Structure formats: C-alpha cells, structure tokens
Amino acid sequence: MRNDMARILISAEQIATRVRELGARISADYGDTDNLLLVGVLKGCAMFMVDLARAIELPLAIDFIAVASYGASTESSGVVRMLKDLDTDIAGRHVLIVEDIIDSGLTLAYLTAQLQRRNPASLRICSLLNKPERRIAEVVVDYLGFDIPNEFVVGYGLDHAERYRNLPYIGVLKPEVYMG
Ligand code: IMP
Ligand code: MG
C-alpha cells in the first residue's frame, strides 16, 4: 500500500496530537451538557470517530448515518442520498456531526438541512480534513483538524474504492493509481 502513495501528508503522530486538541476543546465547549450525541458519517469517519470519542471527557452517546457520495470515483456526483438513517431521536439533543473530510460541501449541506428539521438543541460539525478550494455549498465547520490542498487523499478512514482506510496516516495517492 505504501507504494501507491505519492507522499505522506499527515502522520499518525500529527493526527493523534490534533485529535487530543479537538477532544479538549469539545470537552470544554460542551462542559455543561450530559446530552452530547456524536453522529459519525459512515464509513470515512470510523477511525476519527472512535479516537475523538475517547478524547472527549464528557458523557456522550454515539450514532451513525450513511450517505452515498462518490462511489468508486474521485469526483462528487453532486447527488446525495441517505443510505442509513440514525437510530436516535435527536430532538433536544446536542448533536455533533463527525466527518472525515469536507470537499464540495454538498454532503454536509444536505445532512445539516435534514438533521436541523428534527429540532436538535444544537447542531455543529467536526471534520478531520477540509479542502477549502473545492467548496460549492457553504458549510460552517465548528471544529476542524486540518485544511489540506486540493489533492485526493486516503488513509485513517478515507478510501479510494474501499481501499486504504486502514492506513494509520493520511497520504496523497499517486494519480496513476486512480487514473488507471
Ligand atoms: P463533499 O460532499 O464533496 O463535501 O464530499 C464529502 C465526501 O467525499 C467525504 O465524506 C469523503 O467520503 C469523500 N471525499 C472527498 N474528498 C476525498 C478525498 O480526498 N479522499 C477520499 N474521500 C474523499
Ligand atoms: Mg465520507
């Protein structure tokens, strides 16, 4: 797998440090509530979600939602569809959406609109990565790990055609790997 990488963008150590910082900020900001619900956006959130949850020193619950985004391609279709809804009724809950990466912003624009209608007490977004150059839909990111350049990245939950999610770092894939 290492041979498919053009370079490592964010090391496992850098990720761990940033996750601890985010966990501390979230713990401070939500210190008054025993009502926090982390909503992970499958499947890319998986590694970030479990590490972040352990870095938050508050009582919390977790749930997951799945939406269709890219399929095997590296370009967004612009069409967002819900594949798996939450198990939890979020009315009156403090909801923090946990995402791997914000690219066009279309996924989160759709998700926040859907979840806002269910009357949560609050709704915020925590994303590990952000590609600001690619934004189409405006999204306010409350907690962000790293801004990254407009390159296709994999690892730490992020995939290309379902591969590379288990890499402990974030790497830039060699273009020939996805250009074929
Ligand atoms: P958006 O709707 O364009 O913001 O896309 C968000 C989703 O696209 C993310 O949750 C990822 O699943 C996927 N995505 C966007 N950029 C990348 C990337 O560089 N590597 C892997 N997946 C990506
Ligand atoms: Mg995703």
PDB file of C-alpha atoms and ligand atoms in Angstrom:
ATOM      1  CA  MET A   1       0.000   0.000   0.000  1.00  0.00           C
ATOM      2  CA  ARG A   2       2.878   2.348   0.813  1.00  0.00           C
ATOM      3  CA  ASN A   3       3.989   2.097  -2.826  1.00  0.00           C
ATOM      4  CA  ASP A   4       0.673   3.591  -4.004  1.00  0.00           C
ATOM      5  CA  MET A   5       1.368   6.780  -2.013  1.00  0.00           C
ATOM      6  CA  ALA A   6       2.940   9.860  -3.617  1.00  0.00           C
ATOM      7  CA  ARG A   7       3.672  11.166  -0.104  1.00  0.00           C
ATOM      8  CA  ILE A   8       2.500  11.212   3.485  1.00  0.00           C
ATOM      9  CA  LEU A   9       0.562  14.418   4.133  1.00  0.00           C
ATOM     10  CA  ILE A  10      -0.291  13.995   7.837  1.00  0.00           C
ATOM     11  CA  SER A  11       1.499  11.472  10.050  1.00  0.00           C
ATOM     12  CA  ALA A  12      -0.169   9.242  12.643  1.00  0.00           C
ATOM     13  CA  GLU A  13       1.505  11.334  15.372  1.00  0.00           C
ATOM     14  CA  GLN A  14       0.183  14.615  13.931  1.00  0.00           C
ATOM     15  CA  ILE A  15      -3.310  13.122  13.747  1.00  0.00           C
ATOM     16  CA  ALA A  16      -3.147  11.897  17.361  1.00  0.00           C
ATOM     17  CA  THR A  17      -1.994  15.317  18.629  1.00  0.00           C
ATOM     18  CA  ARG A  18      -4.746  17.153  16.749  1.00  0.00           C
ATOM     19  CA  VAL A  19      -7.444  14.697  17.875  1.00  0.00           C
ATOM     20  CA  ARG A  20      -6.419  15.270  21.508  1.00  0.00           C
ATOM     21  CA  GLU A  21      -6.646  19.060  20.981  1.00  0.00           C
ATOM     22  CA  LEU A  22     -10.089  18.777  19.385  1.00  0.00           C
ATOM     23  CA  GLY A  23     -11.253  16.496  22.192  1.00  0.00           C
ATOM     24  CA  ALA A  24     -10.112  19.018  24.804  1.00  0.00           C
ATOM     25  CA  ARG A  25     -11.888  21.915  23.036  1.00  0.00           C
ATOM     26  CA  ILE A  26     -15.099  19.936  22.620  1.00  0.00           C
ATOM     27  CA  SER A  27     -14.950  18.829  26.283  1.00  0.00           C
ATOM     28  CA  ALA A  28     -14.637  22.475  27.352  1.00  0.00           C
ATOM     29  CA  ASP A  29     -17.343  23.780  24.979  1.00  0.00           C
ATOM     30  CA  TYR A  30     -19.907  21.119  25.899  1.00  0.00           C
ATOM     31  CA  GLY A  31     -18.943  21.005  29.576  1.00  0.00           C
ATOM     32  CA  ASP A  32     -22.464  21.938  30.751  1.00  0.00           C
ATOM     33  CA  THR A  33     -24.292  19.150  28.944  1.00  0.00           C
ATOM     34  CA  ASP A  34     -24.715  15.454  29.651  1.00  0.00           C
ATOM     35  CA  ASN A  35     -26.629  15.235  26.403  1.00  0.00           C
ATOM     36  CA  LEU A  36     -23.941  15.190  23.689  1.00  0.00           C
ATOM     37  CA  LEU A  37     -24.539  12.925  20.693  1.00  0.00           C
ATOM     38  CA  LEU A  38     -21.737  12.259  18.205  1.00  0.00           C
ATOM     39  CA  VAL A  39     -23.122  11.453  14.757  1.00  0.00           C
ATOM     40  CA  GLY A  40     -20.495   9.811  12.568  1.00  0.00           C
ATOM     41  CA  VAL A  41     -20.885   9.886   8.794  1.00  0.00           C
ATOM     42  CA  LEU A  42     -20.013   6.385   7.601  1.00  0.00           C
ATOM     43  CA  LYS A  43     -17.702   4.962   6.565  1.00  0.00           C
ATOM     44  CA  GLY A  44     -14.897   7.526   6.368  1.00  0.00           C
ATOM     45  CA  CYS A  45     -15.476   8.767   9.922  1.00  0.00           C
ATOM     46  CA  ALA A  46     -14.716   5.392  11.522  1.00  0.00           C
ATOM     47  CA  MET A  47     -11.120   5.886  12.779  1.00  0.00           C
ATOM     48  CA  PHE A  48     -11.612   9.564  13.619  1.00  0.00           C
ATOM     49  CA  MET A  49     -14.894   8.898  15.429  1.00  0.00           C
ATOM     50  CA  VAL A  50     -13.511   6.290  17.831  1.00  0.00           C
ATOM     51  CA  ASP A  51     -10.347   8.268  18.565  1.00  0.00           C
ATOM     52  CA  LEU A  52     -12.233  11.550  19.021  1.00  0.00           C
ATOM     53  CA  ALA A  53     -14.846   9.947  21.290  1.00  0.00           C
ATOM     54  CA  ARG A  54     -12.057   8.687  23.566  1.00  0.00           C
ATOM     55  CA  ALA A  55     -10.507  12.174  23.647  1.00  0.00           C
ATOM     56  CA  ILE A  56     -13.755  13.768  24.913  1.00  0.00           C
ATOM     57  CA  GLU A  57     -14.066  13.683  28.698  1.00  0.00           C
ATOM     58  CA  LEU A  58     -17.845  14.001  28.907  1.00  0.00           C
ATOM     59  CA  PRO A  59     -20.758  11.584  28.986  1.00  0.00           C
ATOM     60  CA  LEU A  60     -21.848  11.117  25.385  1.00  0.00           C
ATOM     61  CA  ALA A  61     -23.704   8.796  23.039  1.00  0.00           C
ATOM     62  CA  ILE A  62     -22.712   7.798  19.525  1.00  0.00           C
ATOM     63  CA  ASP A  63     -24.753   7.059  16.424  1.00  0.00           C
ATOM     64  CA  PHE A  64     -24.011   6.711  12.725  1.00  0.00           C
ATOM     65  CA  ILE A  65     -25.535   7.839   9.474  1.00  0.00           C
ATOM     66  CA  ALA A  66     -24.560   6.817   5.947  1.00  0.00           C
ATOM     67  CA  VAL A  67     -24.971   8.799   2.753  1.00  0.00           C
ATOM     68  CA  ALA A  68     -23.998   7.982  -0.803  1.00  0.00           C
ATOM     69  CA  SER A  69     -21.287  10.253  -2.148  1.00  0.00           C
ATOM     70  CA  TYR A  70     -18.559   9.321  -4.600  1.00  0.00           C
ATOM     71  CA  GLY A  71     -18.805   5.589  -5.255  1.00  0.00           C
ATOM     72  CA  ALA A  72     -15.529   4.462  -6.780  1.00  0.00           C
ATOM     73  CA  SER A  73     -14.823   7.782  -8.494  1.00  0.00           C
ATOM     74  CA  THR A  74     -12.776  10.667  -7.078  1.00  0.00           C
ATOM     75  CA  GLU A  75     -15.239  13.353  -8.233  1.00  0.00           C
ATOM     76  CA  SER A  76     -18.501  14.177  -6.453  1.00  0.00           C
ATOM     77  CA  SER A  77     -21.649  13.411  -8.412  1.00  0.00           C
ATOM     78  CA  GLY A  78     -23.373  16.250  -6.554  1.00  0.00           C
ATOM     79  CA  VAL A  79     -26.163  13.837  -5.700  1.00  0.00           C
ATOM     80  CA  VAL A  80     -26.546  12.951  -2.025  1.00  0.00           C
ATOM     81  CA  ARG A  81     -28.770  10.122  -0.848  1.00  0.00           C
ATOM     82  CA  MET A  82     -29.318   8.714   2.654  1.00  0.00           C
ATOM     83  CA  LEU A  83     -28.332   5.036   2.884  1.00  0.00           C
ATOM     84  CA  LYS A  84     -28.674   4.587   6.655  1.00  0.00           C
ATOM     85  CA  ASP A  85     -30.554   6.886   8.994  1.00  0.00           C
ATOM     86  CA  LEU A  86     -29.876   7.436  12.705  1.00  0.00           C
ATOM     87  CA  ASP A  87     -31.284   5.084  15.338  1.00  0.00           C
ATOM     88  CA  THR A  88     -31.580   8.011  17.768  1.00  0.00           C
ATOM     89  CA  ASP A  89     -34.296  10.658  18.071  1.00  0.00           C
ATOM     90  CA  ILE A  90     -32.189  13.839  18.096  1.00  0.00           C
ATOM     91  CA  ALA A  91     -34.919  16.274  19.236  1.00  0.00           C
ATOM     92  CA  GLY A  92     -33.489  18.236  22.175  1.00  0.00           C
ATOM     93  CA  ARG A  93     -30.050  16.614  21.839  1.00  0.00           C
ATOM     94  CA  HIS A  94     -26.734  18.426  21.378  1.00  0.00           C
ATOM     95  CA  VAL A  95     -25.615  16.897  18.080  1.00  0.00           C
ATOM     96  CA  LEU A  96     -22.046  16.993  16.783  1.00  0.00           C
ATOM     97  CA  ILE A  97     -21.610  15.601  13.265  1.00  0.00           C
ATOM     98  CA  VAL A  98     -18.251  13.852  12.815  1.00  0.00           C
ATOM     99  CA  GLU A  99     -16.965  13.790   9.211  1.00  0.00           C
ATOM    100  CA  ASP A 100     -13.726  12.659   7.616  1.00  0.00           C
ATOM    101  CA  ILE A 101     -13.408  15.403   5.004  1.00  0.00           C
ATOM    102  CA  ILE A 102     -15.327  18.332   3.538  1.00  0.00           C
ATOM    103  CA  ASP A 103     -14.763  18.708  -0.171  1.00  0.00           C
ATOM    104  CA  SER A 104     -17.585  20.278  -2.201  1.00  0.00           C
ATOM    105  CA  GLY A 105     -19.611  20.621   0.995  1.00  0.00           C
ATOM    106  CA  LEU A 106     -22.650  19.034  -0.670  1.00  0.00           C
ATOM    107  CA  THR A 107     -22.817  16.072   1.729  1.00  0.00           C
ATOM    108  CA  LEU A 108     -22.803  18.228   4.856  1.00  0.00           C
ATOM    109  CA  ALA A 109     -25.134  20.860   3.399  1.00  0.00           C
ATOM    110  CA  TYR A 110     -27.640  18.074   2.780  1.00  0.00           C
ATOM    111  CA  LEU A 111     -27.098  16.391   6.151  1.00  0.00           C
ATOM    112  CA  THR A 112     -27.314  19.531   8.259  1.00  0.00           C
ATOM    113  CA  ALA A 113     -30.537  20.549   6.492  1.00  0.00           C
ATOM    114  CA  GLN A 114     -32.022  17.089   7.165  1.00  0.00           C
ATOM    115  CA  LEU A 115     -30.956  16.954  10.824  1.00  0.00           C
ATOM    116  CA  GLN A 116     -31.914  20.570  11.600  1.00  0.00           C
ATOM    117  CA  ARG A 117     -35.537  19.727  10.762  1.00  0.00           C
ATOM    118  CA  ARG A 118     -35.583  17.237  13.640  1.00  0.00           C
ATOM    119  CA  ASN A 119     -35.115  20.044  16.181  1.00  0.00           C
ATOM    120  CA  PRO A 120     -31.839  19.202  17.930  1.00  0.00           C
ATOM    121  CA  ALA A 121     -30.891  21.508  20.844  1.00  0.00           C
ATOM    122  CA  SER A 122     -27.762  22.347  18.836  1.00  0.00           C
ATOM    123  CA  LEU A 123     -26.074  21.097  15.685  1.00  0.00           C
ATOM    124  CA  ARG A 124     -22.365  21.508  14.984  1.00  0.00           C
ATOM    125  CA  ILE A 125     -19.791  19.971  12.669  1.00  0.00           C
ATOM    126  CA  CYS A 126     -16.409  18.436  13.433  1.00  0.00           C
ATOM    127  CA  SER A 127     -14.343  17.422  10.400  1.00  0.00           C
ATOM    128  CA  LEU A 128     -10.861  15.960  10.391  1.00  0.00           C
ATOM    129  CA  LEU A 129      -9.984  17.432   6.989  1.00  0.00           C
ATOM    130  CA  ASN A 130     -11.148  20.324   4.829  1.00  0.00           C
ATOM    131  CA  LYS A 131     -10.389  21.174   1.184  1.00  0.00           C
ATOM    132  CA  PRO A 132     -11.388  24.861   1.092  1.00  0.00           C
ATOM    133  CA  GLU A 133     -10.582  25.264  -2.617  1.00  0.00           C
ATOM    134  CA  ARG A 134     -13.278  22.835  -3.662  1.00  0.00           C
ATOM    135  CA  ARG A 135     -16.264  24.305  -1.828  1.00  0.00           C
ATOM    136  CA  ILE A 136     -19.560  24.508  -3.777  1.00  0.00           C
ATOM    137  CA  ALA A 137     -22.082  24.549  -0.902  1.00  0.00           C
ATOM    138  CA  GLU A 138     -21.343  26.790   2.080  1.00  0.00           C
ATOM    139  CA  VAL A 139     -20.707  24.880   5.304  1.00  0.00           C
ATOM    140  CA  VAL A 140     -19.681  26.257   8.695  1.00  0.00           C
ATOM    141  CA  VAL A 141     -17.125  23.909  10.265  1.00  0.00           C
ATOM    142  CA  ASP A 142     -17.075  24.359  14.039  1.00  0.00           C
ATOM    143  CA  TYR A 143     -14.155  22.009  14.758  1.00  0.00           C
ATOM    144  CA  LEU A 144     -11.527  21.292  12.122  1.00  0.00           C
ATOM    145  CA  GLY A 145      -8.464  19.056  12.171  1.00  0.00           C
ATOM    146  CA  PHE A 146      -6.528  20.249   9.119  1.00  0.00           C
ATOM    147  CA  ASP A 147      -7.002  22.327   5.979  1.00  0.00           C
ATOM    148  CA  ILE A 148      -5.419  20.415   3.096  1.00  0.00           C
ATOM    149  CA  PRO A 149      -4.643  21.229  -0.555  1.00  0.00           C
ATOM    150  CA  ASN A 150      -6.829  20.043  -3.398  1.00  0.00           C
ATOM    151  CA  GLU A 151      -5.364  16.555  -3.744  1.00  0.00           C
ATOM    152  CA  PHE A 152      -7.016  13.159  -3.373  1.00  0.00           C
ATOM    153  CA  VAL A 153      -6.079  11.687  -0.003  1.00  0.00           C
ATOM    154  CA  VAL A 154      -6.581   8.287   1.630  1.00  0.00           C
ATOM    155  CA  GLY A 155      -5.936   6.639   4.983  1.00  0.00           C
ATOM    156  CA  TYR A 156      -7.230   6.931   8.568  1.00  0.00           C
ATOM    157  CA  GLY A 157     -10.723   6.036   7.351  1.00  0.00           C
ATOM    158  CA  LEU A 158     -10.594   7.673   3.918  1.00  0.00           C
ATOM    159  CA  ASP A 159     -10.722   5.342   0.955  1.00  0.00           C
ATOM    160  CA  HIS A 160     -10.318   5.015  -2.735  1.00  0.00           C
ATOM    161  CA  ALA A 161     -12.688   2.307  -4.000  1.00  0.00           C
ATOM    162  CA  GLU A 162     -12.898   0.998  -0.393  1.00  0.00           C
ATOM    163  CA  ARG A 163      -9.135   0.532  -0.047  1.00  0.00           C
ATOM    164  CA  TYR A 164      -6.552   2.269   2.179  1.00  0.00           C
ATOM    165  CA  ARG A 165      -8.943   3.019   5.070  1.00  0.00           C
ATOM    166  CA  ASN A 166      -6.667   1.128   7.468  1.00  0.00           C
ATOM    167  CA  LEU A 167      -3.553   3.240   6.858  1.00  0.00           C
ATOM    168  CA  PRO A 168      -2.623   4.967  10.134  1.00  0.00           C
ATOM    169  CA  TYR A 169      -1.659   8.220   8.321  1.00  0.00           C
ATOM    170  CA  ILE A 170      -3.212  10.478   5.656  1.00  0.00           C
ATOM    171  CA  GLY A 171      -1.434  10.087   2.332  1.00  0.00           C
ATOM    172  CA  VAL A 172      -1.707  11.503  -1.175  1.00  0.00           C
ATOM    173  CA  LEU A 173      -2.451   8.769  -3.657  1.00  0.00           C
ATOM    174  CA  LYS A 174      -0.331   8.642  -6.815  1.00  0.00           C
ATOM    175  CA  PRO A 175      -2.585   9.864  -9.655  1.00  0.00           C
ATOM    176  CA  GLU A 176      -1.767   6.755 -11.720  1.00  0.00           C
ATOM    177  CA  VAL A 177      -3.486   4.630  -9.037  1.00  0.00           C
ATOM    178  CA  TYR A 178      -6.875   6.225  -9.708  1.00  0.00           C
ATOM    179  CA  MET A 179      -6.362   7.339 -13.313  1.00  0.00           C
ATOM    180  CA  GLY A 180      -5.764   3.648 -14.231  1.00  0.00           C
TER     181      GLY A 180
HETATM  182  P1  IMP B   1     -18.417  16.509  -0.381  1.00  0.00           P
HETATM  183  O1  IMP B   1     -19.886  16.217  -0.381  1.00  0.00           O
HETATM  184  O2  IMP B   1     -17.930  16.862  -1.752  1.00  0.00           O
HETATM  185  O3  IMP B   1     -18.006  17.534   0.653  1.00  0.00           O
HETATM  186  O4  IMP B   1     -17.691  15.158  -0.116  1.00  0.00           O
HETATM  187  C1  IMP B   1     -17.540  14.620   1.099  1.00  0.00           C
HETATM  188  C2  IMP B   1     -17.198  13.152   0.976  1.00  0.00           C
HETATM  189  O5  IMP B   1     -16.454  12.834  -0.204  1.00  0.00           O
HETATM  190  C3  IMP B   1     -16.319  12.757   2.115  1.00  0.00           C
HETATM  191  O6  IMP B   1     -17.070  12.377   3.239  1.00  0.00           O
HETATM  192  C4  IMP B   1     -15.491  11.638   1.532  1.00  0.00           C
HETATM  193  O7  IMP B   1     -16.152  10.407   1.715  1.00  0.00           O
HETATM  194  C5  IMP B   1     -15.394  11.937   0.067  1.00  0.00           C
HETATM  195  N1  IMP B   1     -14.098  12.579  -0.288  1.00  0.00           N
HETATM  196  C6  IMP B   1     -13.873  13.850  -0.636  1.00  0.00           C
HETATM  197  N2  IMP B   1     -12.563  14.093  -0.885  1.00  0.00           N
HETATM  198  C7  IMP B   1     -11.934  12.919  -0.647  1.00  0.00           C
HETATM  199  C8  IMP B   1     -10.537  12.520  -0.705  1.00  0.00           C
HETATM  200  O8  IMP B   1      -9.598  13.287  -0.995  1.00  0.00           O
HETATM  201  N3  IMP B   1     -10.294  11.229  -0.392  1.00  0.00           N
HETATM  202  C9  IMP B   1     -11.267  10.331  -0.038  1.00  0.00           C
HETATM  203  N4  IMP B   1     -12.570  10.665   0.026  1.00  0.00           N
HETATM  204  C10 IMP B   1     -12.902  11.954  -0.276  1.00  0.00           C
HETATM  205 MG    MG B   2     -17.314  10.407   3.777  1.00  0.00          MG
END
